[in-house]
Amino acid sequence: MRTYKYLIVTIIMGLSFTSCNDFLDPDPTDRLSEKLFWQNEESTDLYLNSFYPYLSSYGNFGTSQFNNGLLTEGMTDMLKYGSYSAGVGNANRIVFNPYFVTADQSQGLVIWTTSYERIRRVNEFLSSMSKYSTYNEDTNKRYEAQIRFIRAFLYYQLLLRTNTVIIFDKLPDGNSKPLSPESDCWDFVEQDLDYAIQNLPVQWDATRSGRITKGAALAMKSRAMLLAKRWEKARAAASEVINLQDNGSLVYELNKDYKNAFKSYFDNGNKESILEFRYKLPAPYHSFDRDFAPGGDWANNGGSACPTQEMVEEYELATGGKADWSKWHSKTTETPPYSLLEPRFHASVLYNGASWKNRKIETFVDGKDGYIDYGFQANTNGKTTTGYYLRKYLDESIADISTTYSAQPWIEIRLAEVYLNLAEACAMLGSTYDKDANNAIRTIRERVKLPYTDLTGEELMKAIRHERKVELAYEGFYYWDLRRWRMADSILDGARFHGLKITQSGTTLTYEYIDCDKEDRKFPERFYNFPIPTTEIANNLAISQINLW
């Protein structure tokens, strides 16, 4: 289970930024002396800093995307969790028993209460600014733009899960307020992002590096408008990000090497990074390596979830086109074509024989990294249930993960996503924009030297879906993309996913295609729109539960 720690400096030792437990409580008892935050810009900056961790909280190093840090990819054909126990095994419990998710027990898929507590804090910031700030107009706009971006980001997270929510543009004056129509919700998100776009700089000076920028706001707008099906606005925002310049030079560029696309702009000059949250030991830190490293890195630990054979087969050959995996859908001693696959595979997946920390990965039975059959166990003790381990995001430089936590940055938005947002928006706008859609896909594939031929119609959308799945693998998109495309039921419901079990006899390895689920997965229709928590409905007489829940 993910652990992570944020070190937030407060202005006055002992004071907390935590809001009340119930977002709808009109009279919180823990209200800070807000005036203190507006005495000088240093104090206001510290106050604002306490909101920035929200930007990583919903990512794959955080705890708000799904059940204390589990990866939502574990509920898809991309990733298999090895446990069935409460907590780390909740992905399996949900896909095999969807009634495990209720309005009373959402298992982390519903983030309503936490997100509204955070929205309340945002509105408290805006309220106190209007009361106590003595800064000039430009300074106030700079603060307001950042905090409104964060509010839009929080509402996006809510709307990703539930298609209608309650809009609070200021502190509530009572407990009951109705759900807003979906279009009004997206109008509100768009307004906050537009304000941020208009009032944030393209680049901050060195004293404020790392803060939200105009480019981040535009990129977030492209993501949000894609979910809202506002295709032209998504297209325009994405295009503006890609072409954004500062002093005559492009602000963002794809990293030449895919495996370096997830490194920090600030430490590695990665111009693909648009919005990132930096970790730094001793704090803040996260535990991604401890959770997902191959079992040989730390005996009986790691390997919580592993790539599936279905995901491995999604990667193309380095020369283009899919490999023929039919030989490995039964028993064979022939070595799989791993060495022939494209760079994104090698940057994302560890397989038997892969180079790792000055050794070779051993995923065969009784190998150093090991294998265990999935069997509804509480713990896999670091062994893979699919024959693979994650590589993407792991820090190969950590010599001993038993004594060291992780500090690689969380890249919330990178330029490759924006290209794919552009491609999809253009495809949805129709044939007029097919050229732009194809050029965006071609740009993504050129980095990894994959060929591409222009496509139209449904074939173009298939290519976009494939590129999003591969390019953005394990970055927290795929489960939500399947829901957004209304394809989750057709791909996930009634399906079982697979791995390769490897056994060694002397120098001979035998590969066996295995069912790593042992029962059919389920994706009910109601999972396209998650419920409002029962406690929130009890506290708000103006709302009722979503249909099917």
Coordinates of C-alpha atoms in Angstrom, one line a residue:
M1 CA 0.0 0.0 0.0
R2 CA 1.3 3.4 -0.9
T3 CA 2.9 5.6 1.7
Y4 CA 4.0 9.1 1.1
K5 CA 4.8 12.1 3.1
Y6 CA 4.6 15.9 2.5
L7 CA 6.6 18.4 4.4
I8 CA 4.5 21.5 4.5
V9 CA 6.0 24.5 6.2
T10 CA 3.5 26.5 8.2
I11 CA 3.7 30.1 9.1
I12 CA 3.1 29.6 12.8
M13 CA 4.4 26.4 14.3
G14 CA 1.6 24.2 15.5
L15 CA -1.1 25.6 13.3
S16 CA -2.8 23.2 10.8
F17 CA -4.2 23.9 7.4
T18 CA -6.7 21.0 7.8
S19 CA -10.3 21.9 7.2
C20 CA -13.3 20.6 8.9
N21 CA -14.4 17.0 8.4
D22 CA -17.6 17.8 6.7
F23 CA -17.4 20.1 3.7
L24 CA -20.9 21.3 4.2
D25 CA -20.3 22.4 7.8
P26 CA -21.0 26.2 7.6
D27 CA -19.2 27.0 10.8
P28 CA -15.8 25.2 11.0
T29 CA -14.2 25.3 14.4
D30 CA -10.6 25.1 13.1
R31 CA -10.6 28.3 11.1
L32 CA -7.1 29.8 11.2
S33 CA -6.4 33.5 11.8
E34 CA -6.5 34.1 8.1
K35 CA -5.2 37.6 8.3
L36 CA -1.7 36.3 9.2
F37 CA -1.3 34.8 5.7
W38 CA -1.6 38.1 4.0
Q39 CA 1.0 40.1 6.0
N40 CA 3.6 39.7 3.3
E41 CA 4.2 37.7 0.1
E42 CA 6.4 35.2 1.9
S43 CA 3.6 34.2 4.2
T44 CA 1.1 34.1 1.4
D45 CA 3.5 31.9 -0.7
L46 CA 3.7 29.5 2.2
Y47 CA -0.1 29.4 2.5
L48 CA -0.4 28.8 -1.3
N49 CA 2.3 26.1 -1.1
S50 CA 0.1 23.9 1.1
F51 CA -2.3 23.5 -1.9
Y52 CA 0.3 22.2 -4.3
P53 CA 0.5 18.6 -3.0
Y54 CA -3.1 18.2 -4.3
L55 CA -1.6 18.1 -7.8
S56 CA 0.3 14.9 -7.0
S57 CA -2.3 13.4 -4.7
Y58 CA -4.5 12.1 -7.5
G59 CA -1.5 10.7 -9.4
N60 CA 0.1 7.3 -9.2
F61 CA 2.5 8.3 -6.4
G62 CA -0.4 9.8 -4.3
T63 CA -3.3 8.3 -2.4
S64 CA -6.3 10.0 -3.8
Q65 CA -6.7 8.4 -7.3
F66 CA -7.8 5.1 -5.9
N67 CA -7.8 3.4 -2.5
N68 CA -4.7 4.7 -0.7
G69 CA -2.4 4.7 -3.7
L70 CA -3.5 1.6 -5.7
L71 CA -3.2 2.1 -9.5
T72 CA -6.4 2.2 -11.4
E73 CA -4.7 0.3 -14.2
G74 CA -5.1 -2.7 -11.9
M75 CA -8.8 -2.8 -12.8
T76 CA -8.0 -3.1 -16.5
D77 CA -6.2 -5.4 -19.0
M78 CA -3.0 -3.5 -18.4
L79 CA -2.0 -4.5 -14.8
K80 CA -2.6 -7.4 -12.4
Y81 CA -2.5 -7.0 -8.6
G82 CA -1.4 -10.2 -6.8
S83 CA -3.3 -9.8 -3.6
Y84 CA -7.0 -10.3 -2.8
S85 CA -6.8 -9.0 0.7
A86 CA -8.5 -5.7 1.9
G87 CA -6.4 -2.8 1.0
V88 CA -3.7 -3.8 -1.6
G89 CA -6.1 -6.3 -3.0
N90 CA -9.0 -4.0 -3.5
A91 CA -8.5 -3.8 -7.3
N92 CA -9.2 -7.5 -7.5
R93 CA -12.0 -7.4 -5.0
I94 CA -13.7 -4.7 -7.2
V95 CA -13.3 -6.4 -10.6
F96 CA -14.5 -9.8 -9.3
N97 CA -17.2 -8.5 -7.0
P98 CA -18.5 -5.0 -8.1
Y99 CA -21.0 -5.0 -5.3
F100 CA -17.9 -4.4 -3.1
V101 CA -18.3 -0.7 -4.3
T102 CA -21.3 1.0 -2.7
A103 CA -22.4 4.5 -1.8
D104 CA -21.4 3.6 1.8
Q105 CA -18.1 1.9 1.0
S106 CA -16.6 3.4 -2.2
Q107 CA -13.2 1.8 -1.8
G108 CA -11.4 4.9 -2.8
L109 CA -13.1 5.2 -6.3
V110 CA -15.2 8.1 -4.9
I111 CA -13.2 11.1 -3.8
W112 CA -16.2 13.3 -3.0
T113 CA -15.6 14.2 0.7
T114 CA -11.8 14.7 0.4
S115 CA -12.0 16.8 -2.7
Y116 CA -14.8 19.0 -1.3
E117 CA -12.7 19.6 1.8
R118 CA -9.9 20.8 -0.5
I119 CA -12.3 22.9 -2.5
R120 CA -13.5 24.5 0.7
R121 CA -9.9 25.4 1.5
V122 CA -9.5 27.0 -1.9
N123 CA -12.6 29.1 -1.4
E124 CA -11.3 30.1 2.1
F125 CA -8.1 31.3 0.4
L126 CA -10.1 33.4 -2.1
S127 CA -12.3 34.8 0.7
S128 CA -9.4 35.8 2.9
M129 CA -7.6 37.3 -0.1
S130 CA -10.6 39.6 -0.8
K131 CA -10.7 40.6 2.9
Y132 CA -7.1 41.0 3.8
S133 CA -4.8 41.3 0.8
T134 CA -3.2 44.7 0.3
Y135 CA -1.2 43.6 -2.7
N136 CA -1.5 45.3 -6.1
E137 CA -3.8 44.0 -8.7
D138 CA -1.2 42.0 -10.6
T139 CA 0.0 40.2 -7.5
N140 CA -3.6 39.4 -6.5
K141 CA -4.3 38.0 -9.9
R142 CA -1.2 35.9 -9.8
Y143 CA -2.3 34.3 -6.5
E144 CA -5.9 34.0 -7.7
A145 CA -4.9 32.3 -11.0
Q146 CA -2.9 29.6 -9.2
I147 CA -5.6 28.8 -6.7
R148 CA -8.4 28.8 -9.3
F149 CA -6.3 26.4 -11.4
I150 CA -6.2 24.1 -8.3
R151 CA -10.0 24.4 -7.9
A152 CA -10.5 23.5 -11.6
F153 CA -8.2 20.5 -11.1
L154 CA -10.2 19.3 -8.1
Y155 CA -13.5 19.7 -9.9
Y156 CA -12.0 17.8 -12.9
Q157 CA -11.1 14.9 -10.6
L158 CA -14.7 14.9 -9.3
L159 CA -16.2 15.0 -12.8
L160 CA -13.9 12.3 -14.0
R161 CA -15.8 10.0 -11.5
T162 CA -19.3 11.5 -11.3
N163 CA -20.8 13.5 -14.2
T164 CA -22.6 16.0 -12.1
V165 CA -21.4 17.7 -8.9
I166 CA -22.2 20.6 -6.6
I167 CA -20.5 23.9 -7.7
F168 CA -19.2 26.1 -4.9
D169 CA -17.6 29.3 -6.1
K170 CA -17.5 30.7 -2.6
L171 CA -17.9 29.5 1.0
P172 CA -21.3 27.9 1.5
D173 CA -23.9 29.6 3.7
G174 CA -25.8 26.5 4.4
N175 CA -25.8 22.7 4.2
S176 CA -28.1 22.2 1.2
K177 CA -27.3 23.0 -2.4
P178 CA -28.4 21.0 -5.5
L179 CA -26.2 19.3 -8.1
S180 CA -25.4 21.5 -11.0
P181 CA -26.2 20.4 -14.6
E182 CA -23.2 18.8 -16.2
S183 CA -22.8 21.6 -18.7
D184 CA -22.7 24.1 -15.9
C185 CA -20.0 22.1 -14.1
W186 CA -17.8 22.2 -17.2
D187 CA -18.5 25.9 -17.7
F188 CA -17.2 26.5 -14.2
V189 CA -14.1 24.4 -14.7
E190 CA -13.5 26.2 -18.0
Q191 CA -13.9 29.7 -16.4
D192 CA -11.4 28.9 -13.7
L193 CA -8.9 27.6 -16.2
D194 CA -9.4 30.6 -18.6
Y195 CA -8.7 32.9 -15.7
A196 CA -5.5 31.0 -15.0
I197 CA -4.5 31.1 -18.6
Q198 CA -5.0 34.9 -18.8
N199 CA -3.2 35.7 -15.6
L200 CA -0.3 33.2 -15.2
P201 CA 3.1 33.8 -16.8
V202 CA 4.6 31.6 -19.4
Q203 CA 7.7 31.2 -17.1
W204 CA 8.2 32.2 -13.5
D205 CA 11.4 33.8 -12.3
A206 CA 13.9 31.6 -10.5
T207 CA 12.5 32.4 -7.0
R208 CA 9.1 30.9 -7.9
S209 CA 10.2 28.1 -10.3
G210 CA 7.9 25.1 -10.2
R211 CA 4.7 27.0 -9.9
I212 CA 1.7 26.6 -12.2
T213 CA 2.2 28.3 -15.5
K214 CA 0.1 29.5 -18.4
G215 CA 1.2 26.4 -20.3
A216 CA 0.0 24.1 -17.5
A217 CA -3.4 25.8 -17.4
L218 CA -3.7 25.4 -21.2
A219 CA -2.7 21.8 -21.0
M220 CA -5.2 21.1 -18.2
K221 CA -7.9 22.8 -20.3
S222 CA -7.1 20.5 -23.2
R223 CA -7.5 17.5 -20.8
A224 CA -10.7 18.8 -19.2
M225 CA -12.4 19.8 -22.5
L226 CA -11.7 16.4 -23.9
L227 CA -13.6 14.8 -21.0
A228 CA -16.3 17.4 -21.5
K229 CA -16.5 16.6 -25.2
R230 CA -15.9 20.2 -26.1
W231 CA -13.7 19.2 -29.0
E232 CA -12.8 22.6 -30.5
K233 CA -11.8 24.0 -27.1
A234 CA -9.7 20.9 -26.4
R235 CA -8.1 21.2 -29.8
A236 CA -7.4 25.0 -29.5
A237 CA -5.9 24.7 -26.0
A238 CA -3.6 21.7 -26.9
S239 CA -2.4 23.5 -30.1
E240 CA -1.6 26.6 -28.1
V241 CA 0.5 24.6 -25.6
I242 CA 2.5 22.9 -28.4
N243 CA 3.2 26.2 -30.1
L244 CA 3.8 28.3 -26.9
Q245 CA 7.0 30.3 -27.0
D246 CA 9.1 32.3 -24.6
N247 CA 11.7 34.8 -26.1
G248 CA 11.3 33.1 -29.5
S249 CA 11.9 29.5 -28.3
L250 CA 9.4 26.8 -27.8
V251 CA 8.6 26.3 -24.1
Y252 CA 7.9 22.6 -24.3
E253 CA 9.5 19.9 -26.4
L254 CA 9.3 16.1 -26.4
N255 CA 12.3 14.5 -24.7
K256 CA 14.4 12.7 -27.3
D257 CA 14.5 9.6 -25.2
Y258 CA 11.2 8.2 -24.0
K259 CA 12.6 6.7 -20.8
N260 CA 13.7 10.3 -19.8
A261 CA 10.3 11.8 -20.3
F262 CA 9.4 11.1 -16.6
K263 CA 12.4 12.9 -15.1
S264 CA 12.2 16.4 -13.6
Y265 CA 12.6 19.5 -15.6
F266 CA 14.4 21.1 -12.7
D267 CA 17.0 18.4 -12.3
N268 CA 17.3 17.0 -15.8
G269 CA 16.1 19.8 -18.1
N270 CA 13.2 17.7 -19.3
K271 CA 11.2 20.2 -21.4
E272 CA 8.5 17.6 -21.9
S273 CA 7.4 18.2 -18.3
I274 CA 4.6 20.8 -18.1
L275 CA 3.4 20.4 -14.5
E276 CA 5.2 18.3 -11.9
F277 CA 5.4 17.8 -8.2
R278 CA 8.9 17.4 -6.8
Y279 CA 9.8 15.0 -4.1
K280 CA 13.0 15.3 -2.2
L281 CA 14.4 13.1 0.6
P282 CA 14.1 13.1 3.6
A283 CA 10.7 14.7 2.8
P284 CA 8.5 14.7 0.8
Y285 CA 8.8 11.1 -0.4
H286 CA 6.7 8.3 -1.7
S287 CA 7.1 4.5 -1.8
F288 CA 6.6 3.5 -5.5
D289 CA 9.8 1.5 -5.6
R290 CA 9.0 -0.4 -2.4
D291 CA 5.6 -1.2 -3.8
F292 CA 6.4 -2.2 -7.3
A293 CA 10.1 -3.1 -7.6
P294 CA 11.0 -6.7 -8.7
G295 CA 11.1 -9.1 -5.8
G296 CA 14.8 -9.6 -6.1
D297 CA 15.5 -6.0 -5.0
W298 CA 14.2 -6.7 -1.5
A299 CA 13.3 -10.2 -0.5
N300 CA 9.5 -10.8 0.1
N301 CA 8.7 -7.2 -0.9
G302 CA 7.6 -5.3 -4.0
G303 CA 5.8 -6.7 -7.0
S304 CA 2.4 -5.6 -5.7
A305 CA 1.0 -5.3 -9.3
C306 CA 2.6 -6.5 -12.6
P307 CA 2.0 -5.9 -16.3
T308 CA -0.2 -8.5 -18.1
Q309 CA 0.5 -10.4 -21.2
E310 CA -2.3 -8.4 -22.9
M311 CA -0.3 -5.2 -22.2
V312 CA 3.0 -6.7 -23.4
E313 CA 1.3 -7.7 -26.7
E314 CA 0.0 -4.2 -27.2
Y315 CA 3.6 -3.0 -27.8
E316 CA 4.7 -3.0 -31.4
L317 CA 7.9 -4.4 -32.9
A318 CA 10.6 -1.8 -33.2
T319 CA 10.1 -1.8 -37.0
G320 CA 6.3 -1.3 -36.6
G321 CA 3.4 -3.6 -36.5
K322 CA 2.4 -6.2 -33.9
A323 CA 4.4 -9.3 -33.1
D324 CA 2.8 -12.7 -33.6
W325 CA 2.4 -14.1 -30.1
S326 CA 0.4 -17.2 -31.0
K327 CA 3.3 -19.5 -30.2
W328 CA 3.3 -18.2 -26.6
H329 CA -0.5 -18.8 -26.1
S330 CA 0.4 -22.4 -25.3
K331 CA 3.6 -24.1 -23.9
T332 CA 6.8 -23.5 -25.8
T333 CA 10.5 -23.3 -25.1
E334 CA 11.0 -20.6 -27.7
T335 CA 12.2 -17.3 -26.3
P336 CA 9.5 -14.5 -26.6
P337 CA 10.4 -11.6 -29.0
Y338 CA 11.1 -9.1 -26.2
S339 CA 14.4 -7.9 -27.8
L340 CA 12.4 -7.0 -31.0
L341 CA 9.9 -4.7 -29.3
E342 CA 9.8 -0.9 -29.4
P343 CA 11.6 1.3 -26.9
R344 CA 8.4 2.1 -24.9
F345 CA 8.1 -1.6 -23.9
H346 CA 11.7 -1.7 -22.6
A347 CA 11.2 1.6 -20.7
S348 CA 8.0 0.3 -19.1
V349 CA 8.2 -3.4 -18.4
L350 CA 10.8 -5.7 -16.8
Y351 CA 10.8 -9.3 -18.2
N352 CA 12.8 -12.4 -17.7
G353 CA 16.4 -11.7 -18.8
A354 CA 16.0 -7.9 -18.8
S355 CA 19.0 -5.9 -17.4
W356 CA 18.3 -4.3 -14.1
K357 CA 20.6 -2.9 -11.4
N358 CA 23.7 -4.8 -12.8
R359 CA 21.9 -8.1 -12.9
K360 CA 19.3 -10.0 -15.0
I361 CA 15.7 -10.2 -14.0
E362 CA 14.6 -13.8 -13.2
T363 CA 10.8 -14.2 -13.3
F364 CA 10.9 -18.0 -13.7
V365 CA 9.6 -20.2 -10.8
D366 CA 12.2 -20.1 -8.0
G367 CA 14.2 -17.4 -9.8
K368 CA 15.7 -14.5 -7.9
D369 CA 12.6 -12.4 -8.6
G370 CA 10.3 -15.3 -8.7
Y371 CA 6.8 -16.3 -9.8
I372 CA 3.6 -17.2 -7.9
D373 CA 0.3 -18.4 -9.3
Y374 CA -2.5 -16.0 -8.5
G375 CA -4.8 -17.7 -6.0
F376 CA -6.7 -15.0 -4.0
Q377 CA -3.7 -14.8 -1.6
A378 CA -3.1 -12.0 0.9
N379 CA 0.4 -11.4 -0.3
T380 CA 2.7 -12.5 -3.1
N381 CA 5.8 -11.8 -1.1
G382 CA 7.3 -9.8 -4.0
K383 CA 6.7 -12.5 -6.6
T384 CA 5.1 -11.7 -10.0
T385 CA 1.8 -13.4 -10.9
T386 CA 2.2 -12.5 -14.6
G387 CA 5.9 -13.1 -15.4
Y388 CA 6.6 -9.4 -15.6
Y389 CA 7.3 -6.4 -13.3
L390 CA 6.8 -2.7 -13.8
R391 CA 9.8 -0.7 -14.9
K392 CA 8.2 2.7 -15.7
Y393 CA 8.7 5.1 -12.8
L394 CA 11.1 2.8 -10.8
D395 CA 14.4 4.4 -9.8
E396 CA 17.2 2.1 -10.8
S397 CA 19.7 4.2 -8.9
I398 CA 18.3 3.2 -5.5
A399 CA 20.7 0.6 -4.3
D400 CA 18.7 -0.6 -1.3
I401 CA 14.9 0.1 -1.3
S402 CA 14.6 -1.5 2.2
T403 CA 16.3 1.6 3.7
T404 CA 15.4 4.3 1.1
Y405 CA 12.2 5.8 0.1
S406 CA 11.5 7.2 -3.4
A407 CA 11.8 10.8 -4.6
Q408 CA 11.3 10.7 -8.4
P409 CA 9.0 13.5 -9.4
W410 CA 5.3 13.0 -10.3
I411 CA 4.8 14.5 -13.8
E412 CA 1.1 15.4 -13.7
I413 CA 1.1 16.8 -17.3
R414 CA 3.6 16.1 -20.0
L415 CA 3.7 17.2 -23.6
A416 CA 3.0 13.8 -25.0
E417 CA -0.4 13.8 -23.4
V418 CA -1.1 17.2 -25.0
Y419 CA -0.3 15.8 -28.5
L420 CA -2.6 12.9 -27.9
N421 CA -5.4 15.3 -26.6
L422 CA -4.9 17.2 -29.8
A423 CA -5.1 14.1 -31.9
E424 CA -8.3 12.9 -30.3
A425 CA -10.0 16.3 -30.4
C426 CA -9.2 16.7 -34.1
A427 CA -10.4 13.2 -34.9
M428 CA -13.7 13.9 -33.1
L429 CA -14.1 17.2 -35.1
G430 CA -14.2 15.3 -38.3
S431 CA -12.2 15.0 -41.5
T432 CA -11.3 18.7 -41.7
Y433 CA -8.8 18.1 -38.9
D434 CA -7.6 14.6 -39.9
K435 CA -4.3 16.0 -41.0
D436 CA -3.6 17.6 -37.6
A437 CA -4.7 14.4 -35.8
N438 CA -2.3 12.3 -37.9
N439 CA 0.6 14.7 -37.5
A440 CA 0.2 14.6 -33.7
I441 CA 0.3 10.8 -33.7
R442 CA 3.2 10.8 -36.1
T443 CA 5.1 13.1 -33.8
I444 CA 4.6 10.8 -30.8
R445 CA 5.7 7.7 -32.8
E446 CA 8.7 9.4 -34.4
R447 CA 10.4 9.7 -31.0
V448 CA 10.5 5.9 -30.8
K449 CA 11.2 5.5 -34.5
L450 CA 8.0 3.8 -35.3
P451 CA 6.5 4.3 -38.8
Y452 CA 3.0 5.7 -39.4
T453 CA 0.6 5.9 -42.2
D454 CA -2.2 8.5 -42.2
L455 CA -5.7 7.1 -41.2
T456 CA -9.2 8.4 -41.2
G457 CA -12.5 7.7 -39.3
E458 CA -12.7 4.8 -36.9
E459 CA -9.2 3.5 -37.9
L460 CA -7.8 6.9 -36.8
M461 CA -9.5 6.6 -33.5
K462 CA -8.2 3.1 -33.0
A463 CA -4.7 4.4 -33.6
I464 CA -5.3 7.2 -31.0
R465 CA -6.6 4.8 -28.4
H466 CA -3.6 2.5 -29.0
E467 CA -1.1 5.4 -28.7
R468 CA -2.7 6.6 -25.4
K469 CA -2.6 3.1 -24.0
V470 CA 1.1 2.6 -24.8
E471 CA 2.5 6.1 -24.5
L472 CA 0.7 6.9 -21.3
A473 CA 0.8 3.4 -19.8
Y474 CA 0.8 3.3 -16.0
E475 CA 0.4 7.1 -15.7
G476 CA -3.2 6.9 -14.4
F477 CA -5.1 7.5 -17.7
Y478 CA -6.2 4.2 -19.1
Y479 CA -9.0 3.2 -16.7
W480 CA -10.6 6.6 -17.0
D481 CA -10.1 6.6 -20.8
L482 CA -12.0 3.3 -21.1
R483 CA -14.8 4.9 -19.1
R484 CA -14.6 8.1 -21.2
W485 CA -14.8 6.1 -24.4
R486 CA -17.7 4.0 -23.0
M487 CA -15.6 0.9 -23.9
A488 CA -14.9 -0.4 -20.3
D489 CA -17.8 -2.8 -20.4
S490 CA -16.9 -4.3 -23.8
I491 CA -13.2 -4.7 -22.9
L492 CA -13.4 -5.6 -19.2
D493 CA -16.7 -7.2 -18.4
G494 CA -16.6 -11.0 -18.6
A495 CA -12.9 -11.0 -19.5
R496 CA -9.9 -12.7 -18.0
F497 CA -6.3 -11.6 -18.4
H498 CA -3.1 -13.5 -18.7
G499 CA 0.6 -13.9 -18.0
L500 CA 3.6 -16.1 -18.9
K501 CA 4.6 -18.7 -16.4
I502 CA 8.3 -19.6 -16.9
T503 CA 9.8 -22.8 -15.5
Q504 CA 13.5 -23.7 -15.7
S505 CA 15.0 -27.2 -16.3
G506 CA 18.7 -27.0 -16.6
T507 CA 19.4 -24.3 -19.2
T508 CA 15.9 -24.7 -20.8
L509 CA 13.1 -22.3 -20.1
T510 CA 9.5 -23.3 -20.8
Y511 CA 6.9 -20.5 -21.3
E512 CA 3.3 -21.3 -20.4
Y513 CA 0.3 -18.9 -21.2
I514 CA -1.6 -18.8 -17.9
D515 CA -4.9 -17.3 -16.7
C516 CA -3.8 -14.9 -14.0
D517 CA -7.4 -14.0 -13.0
K518 CA -9.0 -17.5 -12.4
E519 CA -12.5 -16.0 -12.8
D520 CA -14.3 -13.5 -15.0
R521 CA -14.0 -9.8 -14.3
K522 CA -17.0 -7.6 -14.2
F523 CA -17.7 -4.0 -15.1
P524 CA -21.4 -3.1 -14.5
E525 CA -23.1 -0.2 -16.3
R526 CA -23.2 1.8 -13.0
F527 CA -19.4 2.0 -12.9
Y528 CA -19.6 4.7 -15.6
N529 CA -20.9 7.1 -13.0
F530 CA -19.8 6.6 -9.4
P531 CA -22.1 7.4 -6.5
I532 CA -22.4 10.3 -4.1
P533 CA -21.4 9.1 -0.6
T534 CA -24.5 8.3 1.5
T535 CA -23.2 10.6 4.3
E536 CA -23.2 13.6 1.9
I537 CA -26.8 12.9 0.9
A538 CA -27.8 12.7 4.5
N539 CA -26.3 16.2 5.1
N540 CA -27.7 17.8 2.0
L541 CA -31.5 17.8 1.5
A542 CA -31.1 19.2 -2.0
I543 CA -29.5 16.2 -3.6
S544 CA -30.4 12.6 -4.2
Q545 CA -28.4 9.5 -5.2
I546 CA -27.3 9.0 -8.8
N547 CA -29.3 6.6 -10.9
L548 CA -28.3 2.9 -10.6
W549 CA -26.9 3.5 -7.1

